[in-house]
Short mmCIF file of C-alpha atoms and ligand atoms in Angstrom, two decimals:
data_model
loop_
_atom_site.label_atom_id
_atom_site.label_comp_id
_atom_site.label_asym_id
_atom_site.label_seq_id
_atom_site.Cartn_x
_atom_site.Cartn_y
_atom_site.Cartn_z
CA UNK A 1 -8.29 63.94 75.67
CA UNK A 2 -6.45 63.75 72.40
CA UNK A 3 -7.99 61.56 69.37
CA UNK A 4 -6.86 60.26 66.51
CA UNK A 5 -7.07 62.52 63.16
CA UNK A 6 -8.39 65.42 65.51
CA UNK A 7 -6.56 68.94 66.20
CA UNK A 8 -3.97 68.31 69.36
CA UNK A 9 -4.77 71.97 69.78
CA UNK A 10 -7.42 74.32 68.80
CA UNK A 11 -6.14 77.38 70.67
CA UNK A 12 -2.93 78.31 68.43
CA UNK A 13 -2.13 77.24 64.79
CA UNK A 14 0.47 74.50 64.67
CA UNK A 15 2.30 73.08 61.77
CA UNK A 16 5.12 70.54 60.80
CA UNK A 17 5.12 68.19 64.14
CA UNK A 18 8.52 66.79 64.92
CA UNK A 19 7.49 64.67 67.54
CA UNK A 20 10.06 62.74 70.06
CA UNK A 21 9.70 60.09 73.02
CA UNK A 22 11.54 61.28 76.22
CA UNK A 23 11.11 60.09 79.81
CA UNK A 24 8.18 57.70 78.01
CA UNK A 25 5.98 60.84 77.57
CA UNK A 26 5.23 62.55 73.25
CA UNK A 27 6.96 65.49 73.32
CA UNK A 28 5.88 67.61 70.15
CA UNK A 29 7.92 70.33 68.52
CA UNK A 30 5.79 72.41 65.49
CA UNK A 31 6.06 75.43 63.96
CA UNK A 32 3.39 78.01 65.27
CA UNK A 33 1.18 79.61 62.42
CA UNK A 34 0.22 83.03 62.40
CA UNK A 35 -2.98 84.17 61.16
CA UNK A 36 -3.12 87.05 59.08
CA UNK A 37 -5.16 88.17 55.37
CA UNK A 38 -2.23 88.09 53.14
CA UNK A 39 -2.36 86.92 49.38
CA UNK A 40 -0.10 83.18 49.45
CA UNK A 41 2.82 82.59 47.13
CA UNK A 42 5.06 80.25 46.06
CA UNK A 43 8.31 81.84 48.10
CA UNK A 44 5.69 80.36 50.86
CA UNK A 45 5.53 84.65 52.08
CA UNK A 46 2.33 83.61 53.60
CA UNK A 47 4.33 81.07 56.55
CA UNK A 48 5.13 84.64 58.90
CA UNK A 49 6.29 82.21 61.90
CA UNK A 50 7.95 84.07 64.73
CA UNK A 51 8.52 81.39 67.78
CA UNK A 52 8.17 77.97 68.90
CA UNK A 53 5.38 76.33 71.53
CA UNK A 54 6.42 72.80 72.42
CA UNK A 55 3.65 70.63 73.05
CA UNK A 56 3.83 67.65 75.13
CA UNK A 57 1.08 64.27 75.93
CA UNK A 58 1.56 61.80 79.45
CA UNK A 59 -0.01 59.16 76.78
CA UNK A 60 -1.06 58.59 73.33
CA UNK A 61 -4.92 59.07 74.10
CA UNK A 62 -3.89 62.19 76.89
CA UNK A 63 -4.59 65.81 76.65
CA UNK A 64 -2.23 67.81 74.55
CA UNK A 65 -0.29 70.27 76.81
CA UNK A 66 0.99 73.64 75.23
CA UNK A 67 3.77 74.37 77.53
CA UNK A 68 4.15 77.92 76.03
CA UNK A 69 7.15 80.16 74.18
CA UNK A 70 10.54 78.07 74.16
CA UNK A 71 12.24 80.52 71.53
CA UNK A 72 11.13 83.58 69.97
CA UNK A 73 13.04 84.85 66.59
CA UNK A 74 13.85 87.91 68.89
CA UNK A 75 16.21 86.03 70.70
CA UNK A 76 18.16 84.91 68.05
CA UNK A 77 20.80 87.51 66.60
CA UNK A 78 21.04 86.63 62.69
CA UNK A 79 17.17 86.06 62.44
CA UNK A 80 15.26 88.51 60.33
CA UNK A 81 11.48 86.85 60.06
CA UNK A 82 10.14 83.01 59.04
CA UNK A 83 11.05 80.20 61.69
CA UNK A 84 9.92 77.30 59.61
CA UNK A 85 9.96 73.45 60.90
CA UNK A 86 12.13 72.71 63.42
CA UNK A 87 13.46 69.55 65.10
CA UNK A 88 14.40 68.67 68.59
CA UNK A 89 17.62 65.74 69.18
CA UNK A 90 18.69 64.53 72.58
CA UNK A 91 22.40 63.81 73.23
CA UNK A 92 24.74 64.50 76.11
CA UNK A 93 22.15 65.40 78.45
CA UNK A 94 20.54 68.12 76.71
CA UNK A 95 18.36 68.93 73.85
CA UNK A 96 18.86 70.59 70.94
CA UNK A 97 16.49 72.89 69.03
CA UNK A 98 16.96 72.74 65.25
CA UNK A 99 15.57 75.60 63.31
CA UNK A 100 15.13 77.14 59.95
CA UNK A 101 14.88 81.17 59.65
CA UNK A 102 15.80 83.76 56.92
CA UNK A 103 18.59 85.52 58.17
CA UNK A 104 19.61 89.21 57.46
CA UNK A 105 20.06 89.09 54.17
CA UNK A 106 17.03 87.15 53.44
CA UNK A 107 18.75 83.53 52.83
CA UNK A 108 17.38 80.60 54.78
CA UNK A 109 19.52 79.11 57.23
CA UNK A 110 19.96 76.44 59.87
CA UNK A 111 19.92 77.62 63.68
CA UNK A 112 20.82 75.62 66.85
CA UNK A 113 19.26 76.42 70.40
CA UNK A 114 19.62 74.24 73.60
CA UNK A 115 17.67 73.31 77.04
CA UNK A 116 18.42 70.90 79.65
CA UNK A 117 14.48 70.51 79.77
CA UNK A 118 12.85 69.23 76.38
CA UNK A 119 10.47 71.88 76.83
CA UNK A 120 12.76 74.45 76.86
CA UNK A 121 13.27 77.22 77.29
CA UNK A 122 16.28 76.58 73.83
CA UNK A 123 19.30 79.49 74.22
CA UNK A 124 19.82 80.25 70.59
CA UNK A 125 23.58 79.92 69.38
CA UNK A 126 25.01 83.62 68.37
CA UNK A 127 25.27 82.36 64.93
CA UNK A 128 23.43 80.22 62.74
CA UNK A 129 25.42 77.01 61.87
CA UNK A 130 28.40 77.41 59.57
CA UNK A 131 27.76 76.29 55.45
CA UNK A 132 24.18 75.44 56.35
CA UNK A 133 21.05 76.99 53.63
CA UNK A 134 17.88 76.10 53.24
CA UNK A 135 14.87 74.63 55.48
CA UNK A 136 13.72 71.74 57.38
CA UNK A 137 16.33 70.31 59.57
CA UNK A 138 15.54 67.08 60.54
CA UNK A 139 17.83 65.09 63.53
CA UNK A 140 18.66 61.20 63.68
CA UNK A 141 20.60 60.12 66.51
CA UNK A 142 21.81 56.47 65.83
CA UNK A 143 22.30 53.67 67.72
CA UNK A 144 26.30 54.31 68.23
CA UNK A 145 25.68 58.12 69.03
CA UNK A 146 26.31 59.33 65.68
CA UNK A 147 24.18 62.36 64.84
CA UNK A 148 22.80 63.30 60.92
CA UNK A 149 21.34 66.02 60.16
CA UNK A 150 18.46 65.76 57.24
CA UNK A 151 17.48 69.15 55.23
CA UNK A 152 16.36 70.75 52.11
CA UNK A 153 13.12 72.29 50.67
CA UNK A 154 12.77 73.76 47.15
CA UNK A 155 10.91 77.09 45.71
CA UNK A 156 10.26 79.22 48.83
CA UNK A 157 12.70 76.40 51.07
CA UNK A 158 15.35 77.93 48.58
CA UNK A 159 17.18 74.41 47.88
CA UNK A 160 16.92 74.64 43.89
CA UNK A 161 18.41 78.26 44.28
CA UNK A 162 21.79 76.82 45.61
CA UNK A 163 22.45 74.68 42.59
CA UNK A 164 25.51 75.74 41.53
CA UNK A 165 26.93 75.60 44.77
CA UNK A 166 26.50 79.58 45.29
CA UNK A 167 23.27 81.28 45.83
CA UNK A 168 21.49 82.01 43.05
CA UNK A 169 18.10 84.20 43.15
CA UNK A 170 16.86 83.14 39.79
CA UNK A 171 17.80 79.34 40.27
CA UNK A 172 14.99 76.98 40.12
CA UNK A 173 14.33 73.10 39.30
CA UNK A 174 16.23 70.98 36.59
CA UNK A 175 14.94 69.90 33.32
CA UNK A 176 12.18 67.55 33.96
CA UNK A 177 14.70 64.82 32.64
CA UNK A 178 17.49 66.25 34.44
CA UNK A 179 18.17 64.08 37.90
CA UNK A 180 16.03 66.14 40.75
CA UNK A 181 17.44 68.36 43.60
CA UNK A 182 18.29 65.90 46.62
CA UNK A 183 18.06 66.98 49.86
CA UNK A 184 21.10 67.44 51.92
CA UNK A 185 23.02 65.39 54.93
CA UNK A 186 25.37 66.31 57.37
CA UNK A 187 27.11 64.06 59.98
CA UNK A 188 26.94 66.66 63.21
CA UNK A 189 29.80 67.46 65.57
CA UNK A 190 30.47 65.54 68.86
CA UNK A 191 29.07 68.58 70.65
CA UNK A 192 25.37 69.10 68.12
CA UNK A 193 26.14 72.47 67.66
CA UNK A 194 28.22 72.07 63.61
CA UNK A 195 28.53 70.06 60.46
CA UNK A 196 31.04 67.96 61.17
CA UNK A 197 32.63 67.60 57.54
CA UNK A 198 30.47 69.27 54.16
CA UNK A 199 27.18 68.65 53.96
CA UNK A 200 26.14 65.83 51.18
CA UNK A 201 22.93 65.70 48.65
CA UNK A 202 21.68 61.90 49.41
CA UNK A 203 20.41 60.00 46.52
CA UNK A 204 17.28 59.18 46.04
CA UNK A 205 17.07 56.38 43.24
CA UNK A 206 14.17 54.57 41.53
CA UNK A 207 13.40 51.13 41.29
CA UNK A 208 16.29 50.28 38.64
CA UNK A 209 18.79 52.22 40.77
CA UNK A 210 18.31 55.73 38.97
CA UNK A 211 18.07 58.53 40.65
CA UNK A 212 14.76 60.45 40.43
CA UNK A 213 14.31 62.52 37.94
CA UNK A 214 13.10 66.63 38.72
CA UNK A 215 9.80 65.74 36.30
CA UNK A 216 8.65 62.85 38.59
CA UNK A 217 6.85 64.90 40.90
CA UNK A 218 5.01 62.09 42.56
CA UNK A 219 8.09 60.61 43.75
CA UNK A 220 10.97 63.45 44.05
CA UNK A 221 12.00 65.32 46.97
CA UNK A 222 10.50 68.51 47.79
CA UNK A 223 10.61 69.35 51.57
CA UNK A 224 10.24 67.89 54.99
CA UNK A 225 12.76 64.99 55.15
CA UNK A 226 11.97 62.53 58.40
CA UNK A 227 14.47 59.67 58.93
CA UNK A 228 13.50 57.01 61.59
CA UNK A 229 15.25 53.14 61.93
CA UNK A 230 12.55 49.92 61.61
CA UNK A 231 14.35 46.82 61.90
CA UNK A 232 17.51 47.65 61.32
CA UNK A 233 16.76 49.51 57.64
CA UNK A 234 16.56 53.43 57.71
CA UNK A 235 13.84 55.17 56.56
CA UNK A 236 13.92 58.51 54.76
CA UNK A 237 10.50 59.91 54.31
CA UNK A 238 9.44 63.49 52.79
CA UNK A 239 7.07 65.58 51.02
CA UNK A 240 6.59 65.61 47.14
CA UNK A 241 5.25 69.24 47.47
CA UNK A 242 3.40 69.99 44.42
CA UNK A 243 1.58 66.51 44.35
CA UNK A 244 0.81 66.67 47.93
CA UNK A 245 1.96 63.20 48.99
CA UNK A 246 4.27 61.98 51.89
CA UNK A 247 6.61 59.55 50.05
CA UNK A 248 9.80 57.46 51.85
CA UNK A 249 12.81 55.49 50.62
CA UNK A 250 15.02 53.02 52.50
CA UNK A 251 18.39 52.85 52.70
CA UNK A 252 20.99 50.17 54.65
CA UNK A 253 23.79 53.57 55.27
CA UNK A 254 21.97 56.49 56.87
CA UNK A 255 23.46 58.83 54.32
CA UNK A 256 22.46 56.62 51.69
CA UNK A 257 21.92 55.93 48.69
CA UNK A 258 18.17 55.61 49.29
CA UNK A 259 15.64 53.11 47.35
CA UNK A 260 12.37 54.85 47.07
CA UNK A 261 10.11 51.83 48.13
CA UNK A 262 6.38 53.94 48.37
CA UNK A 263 3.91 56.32 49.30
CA UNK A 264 3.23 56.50 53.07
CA UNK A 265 -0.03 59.59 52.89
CA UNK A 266 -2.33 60.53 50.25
CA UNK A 267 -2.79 64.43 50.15
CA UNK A 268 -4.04 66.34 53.51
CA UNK A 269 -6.26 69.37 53.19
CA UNK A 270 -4.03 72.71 52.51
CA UNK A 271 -0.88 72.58 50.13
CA UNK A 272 1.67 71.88 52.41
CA UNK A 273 2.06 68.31 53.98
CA UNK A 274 4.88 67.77 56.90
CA UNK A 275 5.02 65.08 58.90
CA UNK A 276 7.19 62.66 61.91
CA UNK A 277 7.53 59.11 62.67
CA UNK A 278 7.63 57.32 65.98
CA UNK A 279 7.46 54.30 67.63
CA UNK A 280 5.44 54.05 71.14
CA UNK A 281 4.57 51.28 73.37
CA UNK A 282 5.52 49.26 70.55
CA UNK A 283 2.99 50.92 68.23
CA UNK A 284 3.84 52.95 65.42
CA UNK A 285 2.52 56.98 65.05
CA UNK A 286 2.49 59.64 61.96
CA UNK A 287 2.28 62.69 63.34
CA UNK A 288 0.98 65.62 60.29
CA UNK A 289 -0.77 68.06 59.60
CA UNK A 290 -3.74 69.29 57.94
CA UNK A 291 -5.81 72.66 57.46
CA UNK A 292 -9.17 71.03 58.25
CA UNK A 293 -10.27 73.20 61.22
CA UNK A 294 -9.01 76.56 59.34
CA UNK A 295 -11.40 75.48 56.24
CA UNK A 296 -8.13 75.08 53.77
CA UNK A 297 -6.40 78.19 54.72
CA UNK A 298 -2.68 77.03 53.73
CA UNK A 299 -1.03 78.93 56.50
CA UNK A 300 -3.60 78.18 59.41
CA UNK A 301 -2.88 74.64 59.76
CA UNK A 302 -3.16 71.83 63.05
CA UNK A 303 -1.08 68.93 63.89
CA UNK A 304 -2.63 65.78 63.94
CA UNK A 305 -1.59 62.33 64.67
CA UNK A 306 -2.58 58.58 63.41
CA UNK A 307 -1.16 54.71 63.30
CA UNK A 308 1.22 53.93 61.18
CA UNK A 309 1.39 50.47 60.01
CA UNK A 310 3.89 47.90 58.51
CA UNK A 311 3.59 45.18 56.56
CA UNK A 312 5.44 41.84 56.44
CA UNK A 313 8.42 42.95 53.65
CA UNK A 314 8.38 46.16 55.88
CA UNK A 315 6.82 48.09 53.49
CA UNK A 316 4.18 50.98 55.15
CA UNK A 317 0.72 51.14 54.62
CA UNK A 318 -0.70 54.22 52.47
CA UNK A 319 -2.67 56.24 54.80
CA UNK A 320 -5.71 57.90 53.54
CA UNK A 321 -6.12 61.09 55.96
CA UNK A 322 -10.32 61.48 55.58
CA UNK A 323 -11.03 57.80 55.14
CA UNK A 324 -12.73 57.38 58.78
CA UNK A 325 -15.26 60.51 58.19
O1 FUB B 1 5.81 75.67 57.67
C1 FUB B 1 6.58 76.33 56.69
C2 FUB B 1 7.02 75.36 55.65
O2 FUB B 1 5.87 74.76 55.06
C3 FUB B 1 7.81 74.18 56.15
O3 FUB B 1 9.13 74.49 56.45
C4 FUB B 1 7.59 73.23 55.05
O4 FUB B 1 7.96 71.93 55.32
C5 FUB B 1 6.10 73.40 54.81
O5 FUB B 1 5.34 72.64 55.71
#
């Protein structure tokens, strides 16, 4: 049986949980961490990923089922090493497979796979998509069928390198005063598998409309963007990386601007925090993750789940991970 704050699995290493509700079962999508001895870094060396397991649950309280390889980086021709957090969409019958991975040349990109079966097996696209850098796709399929993709992550996620609009190896953050790096947005093609148009960065502004500056690292965009609807209002949540916190934003236009409105975790154990939103039997669920059972090894980590909860003014309620031990 799966329980609240606990591993969903104990037998692999699984990381950034992009979890979906098809056919009224969880279906889970992570990245799958690889244990080895090597020294961590802030290019994030240490995440070695090679494939993707896609775990599934008949229930919220059910056992976790690992239904095995649905993509391994050897299947995927411009793939060199590192398949970061990926997301799964449904549209047109089939589901897609969203995934980061440095390709030849060592430059993060976005890659597409697809299944008829959201447990895959995904058949990679021969090419990863056209204009796309950097890490962390995330999917929203709206109400009227439009699809956005959500994406971004700075330092090892590369984001702050593309600045300039060209790749730049010794690129980094703005001035502290400087507006910070916003993560990107495209609307996608009719068929999933492009950006249909350029790719956007969506603003992220503070409470007197402003957009965040790089030196407010408790509330700026780092990695692991999440968008999910409540009420009507979108949601854009993400990780403030070097403070540790999941933070979100809300927004009338899913492409923004965005309002930042609060903090939705306090830090997990490890460095990295990643996390997904959904709604189930009318009950709310953040999916995360946390290196707890590894002992704080950064790149041993294990998705977790927990209840997410509103209030009136449709604010979220700060979750504190370790507050039932
Ligand atoms: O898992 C590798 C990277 O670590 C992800 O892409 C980031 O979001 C962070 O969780």
């Amino acid at each position: 049986m799966s329980k609240e704050r606990e591993p969903l699995v104990t037998h692999i290493f699984t990381a950034d949980p992009s979890a979906h509700v098809y056919n009224d079962k969880i279906y889970i999508y992570p990245s799958h961490d690889i244990p080895h001895d090597g020294e961590d870094n802030d290019e994030g060396d240490e995440y070695r990923m090679e494939d993707y397991h896609v775990l599934s649950m008949d229930d919220i309280d059910a056992e976790c089922v690992d239904h095995g390889e649905a993509l391994h980086m050897d299947q995927v021709p411009w793939v060199s090493k590192q398949m970061w957090a990926p997301d799964v969409a449904y549209k047109n019958g089939k589901y897609y497979l969203y995934f980061p991975a440095r390709d030849k040349d060592g430059m993060f990109r976005l890659g597409v796979a697809v299944s008829d079966s959201p447990t895959g097996p995904f058949a990679p696209e021969e090419n990863y998509i056209e204009g796309s850098y950097s890490i962390d796709p995330a999917v929203l399929v709206d109400d009227d069928g439009s699809a956005y993709i959500y994406y971004g992550g700075l330092w090892g996620g590369q984001l702050d390198k593309w600045r300039t609009g060209t790749f730049d190896p010794q690129g980094g953050e703005p001035a502290s005063e400087e507006p910070a790096v916003m993560p990107l947005c495209a609307k996608l093609s009719e068929d999933m598998l492009s950006f249909d148009g350029d790719p956007v960065h969506i603003q992220i502004l503070d409470e007197n409309g402003e957009p965040l500056k790089a030196g407010d690292e408790d509330r700026r965009y780092f990695e692991g963007p999440w968008m999910h609807k409540y009420q009507g209002l979108y949601y854009l949540s993400y990780s403030t990386g070097t403070t540790h916190y999941l933070v979100y934003a809300t927004s009338d236009n899913p492409m923004g601007p965005f309002t930042y409105r609060g903090r939705l975790m306090e830090p997990v154990i490890g460095w990295t925090t990643h996390h997904s939103i959904i709604e189930y039997h009318g009950k709310w669920y953040l999916f995360y993750h946390d290196c707890e059972l590894s002992g704080g090894i950064n790149h041993r980590r294990s998705v977790k789940f927990t209840e997410l909860h509103y209030n009136e003014d449709g604010t979220i309620q700060t979750i504190h991970p370790y507050d039932h031990k």
